[in-house]
Amino acid sequence: MARMPSDPLVVGRVIGDVVDCCDQTVKMAVTYNSSKQVYNGHELFPSSVTVKPKVEVHGGDMRSFFTLIMTDPDVPGPSDPYLREHLHWVVTDIPGTTDATFGRELVNYEMPRPNIGIHRFVFLLFRQKRRQTVISIPSSRDGFNTRKFAEDNDLGQPVAAVFFNAQRETAARRR
């Protein structure tokens, strides 16, 4: 009997819906409000992710630079994501020995606001071939395509990825 892949990026359909594969050669830690770390598939309330997170890159060096993309592939809803993807954040030229606050923000952070169903919010880290590799800025947040953006900017496959789930927050769920 064939073993089912246990990679959370495969199980969560990040690989397939957003990218074709992820090399996972660099460690990336994403933390909101200095205490809520993002783990694959865990749920975070939209009210706890209103401010951009701290994104730390581990495994780079003084000569490496990275691009970070945050996207929602479940727009307007996961059962019919015909507007896939919605872009939430792009930071480029992140030095390999620091965090995203030292990069160049191309698209400012937009907090998640899922309306229908449970959405995946995906952070992807790409290794740049050199500084200022990323030159094409998306014209719209809607209809973003991570694969095309990576191809247009010669970024290759992501070297790290993590995602969390979120759904519309009602007063009852906040208690």
CSV table of C-alpha atoms in Angstrom, one decimal:
chain,number,residue,atom,x,y,z
A,1,MET,CA,0.0,0.0,0.0
A,2,ALA,CA,1.4,3.4,-0.9
A,3,ARG,CA,2.3,5.8,1.9
A,4,MET,CA,0.5,9.1,1.9
A,5,PRO,CA,2.8,12.1,1.9
A,6,SER,CA,3.0,13.6,5.4
A,7,ASP,CA,4.5,16.9,4.4
A,8,PRO,CA,2.1,19.6,5.7
A,9,LEU,CA,2.6,21.7,2.6
A,10,VAL,CA,1.4,18.7,0.5
A,11,VAL,CA,-1.5,17.9,2.9
A,12,GLY,CA,-2.5,21.5,3.1
A,13,ARG,CA,-2.3,21.7,-0.8
A,14,VAL,CA,0.1,24.7,-0.7
A,15,ILE,CA,2.2,22.5,-3.0
A,16,GLY,CA,-0.1,22.1,-5.9
A,17,ASP,CA,-2.3,25.2,-5.5
A,18,VAL,CA,0.4,27.8,-5.0
A,19,VAL,CA,3.8,26.3,-6.0
A,20,ASP,CA,5.0,23.1,-7.6
A,21,CYS,CA,7.5,22.2,-4.9
A,22,CYS,CA,9.5,23.7,-2.0
A,23,ASP,CA,13.1,22.8,-1.4
A,24,GLN,CA,13.0,23.7,2.3
A,25,THR,CA,16.8,24.4,2.4
A,26,VAL,CA,16.5,27.5,4.6
A,27,LYS,CA,14.7,27.9,8.0
A,28,MET,CA,12.1,30.6,8.3
A,29,ALA,CA,10.3,31.7,11.5
A,30,VAL,CA,7.2,33.8,11.2
A,31,THR,CA,5.9,35.3,14.5
A,32,TYR,CA,3.0,37.7,15.1
A,33,ASN,CA,2.9,40.0,18.2
A,34,SER,CA,6.2,38.5,19.4
A,35,SER,CA,4.5,35.4,20.7
A,36,LYS,CA,2.3,33.7,18.1
A,37,GLN,CA,4.5,31.7,15.9
A,38,VAL,CA,3.1,30.4,12.6
A,39,TYR,CA,3.0,26.6,12.3
A,40,ASN,CA,1.7,24.8,9.2
A,41,GLY,CA,-2.0,24.3,9.3
A,42,HIS,CA,-2.6,26.0,12.7
A,43,GLU,CA,-5.4,28.4,13.0
A,44,LEU,CA,-4.9,32.1,14.0
A,45,PHE,CA,-7.6,34.6,14.5
A,46,PRO,CA,-7.7,37.5,12.1
A,47,SER,CA,-7.6,39.9,15.1
A,48,SER,CA,-4.2,38.5,16.1
A,49,VAL,CA,-2.6,39.1,12.7
A,50,THR,CA,-3.5,42.7,12.1
A,51,VAL,CA,0.1,43.9,12.2
A,52,LYS,CA,2.9,42.5,9.9
A,53,PRO,CA,4.8,39.7,11.5
A,54,LYS,CA,8.5,39.3,12.3
A,55,VAL,CA,10.0,37.0,9.7
A,56,GLU,CA,13.4,35.6,10.5
A,57,VAL,CA,15.6,33.8,8.0
A,58,HIS,CA,18.1,31.2,9.2
A,59,GLY,CA,20.5,29.5,6.9
A,60,GLY,CA,21.6,32.3,4.7
A,61,ASP,CA,24.9,34.2,4.7
A,62,MET,CA,26.2,37.7,4.1
A,63,ARG,CA,26.0,37.3,0.3
A,64,SER,CA,22.5,35.9,0.1
A,65,PHE,CA,19.3,37.8,-0.4
A,66,PHE,CA,15.7,36.6,-0.2
A,67,THR,CA,12.2,37.5,-1.4
A,68,LEU,CA,9.2,36.9,0.9
A,69,ILE,CA,5.6,36.5,-0.5
A,70,MET,CA,2.5,36.2,1.6
A,71,THR,CA,-0.6,35.1,-0.4
A,72,ASP,CA,-4.1,33.7,0.1
A,73,PRO,CA,-5.0,31.1,-2.5
A,74,ASP,CA,-8.6,30.7,-1.2
A,75,VAL,CA,-10.3,33.8,-2.5
A,76,PRO,CA,-13.2,34.4,-2.3
A,77,GLY,CA,-13.8,31.1,-0.6
A,78,PRO,CA,-12.0,27.7,-0.5
A,79,SER,CA,-14.8,25.8,-2.2
A,80,ASP,CA,-14.6,28.0,-5.3
A,81,PRO,CA,-11.4,30.0,-5.3
A,82,TYR,CA,-11.9,31.6,-8.7
A,83,LEU,CA,-10.0,34.8,-7.7
A,84,ARG,CA,-7.0,32.8,-6.6
A,85,GLU,CA,-4.6,34.2,-5.4
A,86,HIS,CA,-4.8,37.4,-3.3
A,87,LEU,CA,-1.4,39.0,-2.5
A,88,HIS,CA,-0.9,40.2,1.1
A,89,TRP,CA,2.8,41.1,1.2
A,90,VAL,CA,6.0,41.2,-0.8
A,91,VAL,CA,9.4,42.0,0.7
A,92,THR,CA,12.6,41.7,-1.4
A,93,ASP,CA,16.4,42.0,-0.7
A,94,ILE,CA,16.1,40.5,2.7
A,95,PRO,CA,19.7,39.8,3.9
A,96,GLY,CA,20.4,36.2,4.6
A,97,THR,CA,21.4,36.8,8.2
A,98,THR,CA,18.5,38.9,9.4
A,99,ASP,CA,14.7,39.4,9.2
A,100,ALA,CA,12.3,40.9,6.8
A,101,THR,CA,12.3,44.3,8.5
A,102,PHE,CA,15.7,44.8,6.8
A,103,GLY,CA,14.3,44.1,3.3
A,104,ARG,CA,12.7,46.3,0.7
A,105,GLU,CA,8.9,46.2,1.0
A,106,LEU,CA,7.4,46.2,-2.5
A,107,VAL,CA,3.8,45.5,-1.5
A,108,ASN,CA,2.9,46.6,2.0
A,109,TYR,CA,1.3,44.2,4.5
A,110,GLU,CA,-2.4,43.7,4.3
A,111,MET,CA,-4.0,41.9,7.2
A,112,PRO,CA,-6.1,38.8,6.4
A,113,ARG,CA,-9.8,39.3,6.2
A,114,PRO,CA,-11.4,35.9,5.2
A,115,ASN,CA,-15.1,36.2,4.6
A,116,ILE,CA,-16.2,32.7,3.5
A,117,GLY,CA,-14.7,29.5,4.9
A,118,ILE,CA,-11.3,28.7,6.2
A,119,HIS,CA,-8.5,30.4,4.2
A,120,ARG,CA,-4.8,29.4,4.0
A,121,PHE,CA,-2.3,32.3,4.4
A,122,VAL,CA,1.0,31.2,2.9
A,123,PHE,CA,4.5,32.6,3.4
A,124,LEU,CA,7.0,31.7,0.7
A,125,LEU,CA,10.7,32.5,0.8
A,126,PHE,CA,12.7,32.6,-2.4
A,127,ARG,CA,16.5,32.9,-2.7
A,128,GLN,CA,17.5,35.7,-5.0
A,129,LYS,CA,20.3,35.2,-7.5
A,130,ARG,CA,21.6,38.7,-6.5
A,131,ARG,CA,20.4,41.9,-4.8
A,132,GLN,CA,17.7,43.8,-6.6
A,133,THR,CA,16.7,40.8,-8.7
A,134,VAL,CA,13.0,41.5,-8.3
A,135,ILE,CA,12.0,44.2,-10.7
A,136,SER,CA,8.4,43.5,-11.6
A,137,ILE,CA,5.9,44.9,-9.1
A,138,PRO,CA,2.4,43.3,-9.2
A,139,SER,CA,-0.2,45.7,-10.7
A,140,SER,CA,-2.9,44.2,-8.5
A,141,ARG,CA,-3.3,42.2,-5.3
A,142,ASP,CA,-6.1,40.2,-6.8
A,143,GLY,CA,-5.4,37.5,-9.4
A,144,PHE,CA,-1.8,37.3,-8.2
A,145,ASN,CA,0.1,34.2,-9.4
A,146,THR,CA,3.1,33.1,-7.3
A,147,ARG,CA,4.5,30.8,-9.9
A,148,LYS,CA,4.4,33.5,-12.6
A,149,PHE,CA,5.9,36.1,-10.3
A,150,ALA,CA,8.8,33.8,-9.4
A,151,GLU,CA,9.3,32.9,-13.0
A,152,ASP,CA,9.2,36.6,-14.2
A,153,ASN,CA,11.8,37.5,-11.5
A,154,ASP,CA,14.0,34.4,-12.0
A,155,LEU,CA,13.5,33.3,-8.4
A,156,GLY,CA,13.2,29.5,-8.9
A,157,GLN,CA,11.3,27.4,-6.4
A,158,PRO,CA,10.8,28.6,-2.8
A,159,VAL,CA,13.5,27.6,-0.2
A,160,ALA,CA,11.1,27.8,2.8
A,161,ALA,CA,7.3,27.9,3.3
A,162,VAL,CA,4.8,28.0,6.1
A,163,PHE,CA,1.1,28.6,6.3
A,164,PHE,CA,-1.7,29.2,8.8
A,165,ASN,CA,-5.4,29.0,8.5
A,166,ALA,CA,-7.9,31.7,9.4
A,167,GLN,CA,-11.6,32.2,9.1
A,168,ARG,CA,-14.0,35.0,9.7
A,169,GLU,CA,-14.0,35.9,13.3
A,170,THR,CA,-17.4,36.3,15.0
A,171,ALA,CA,-18.0,37.7,18.5
A,172,ALA,CA,-18.8,34.1,19.7
A,173,ARG,CA,-15.4,32.8,18.4
A,174,ARG,CA,-13.5,35.6,20.2
A,175,ARG,CA,-14.6,34.5,23.6
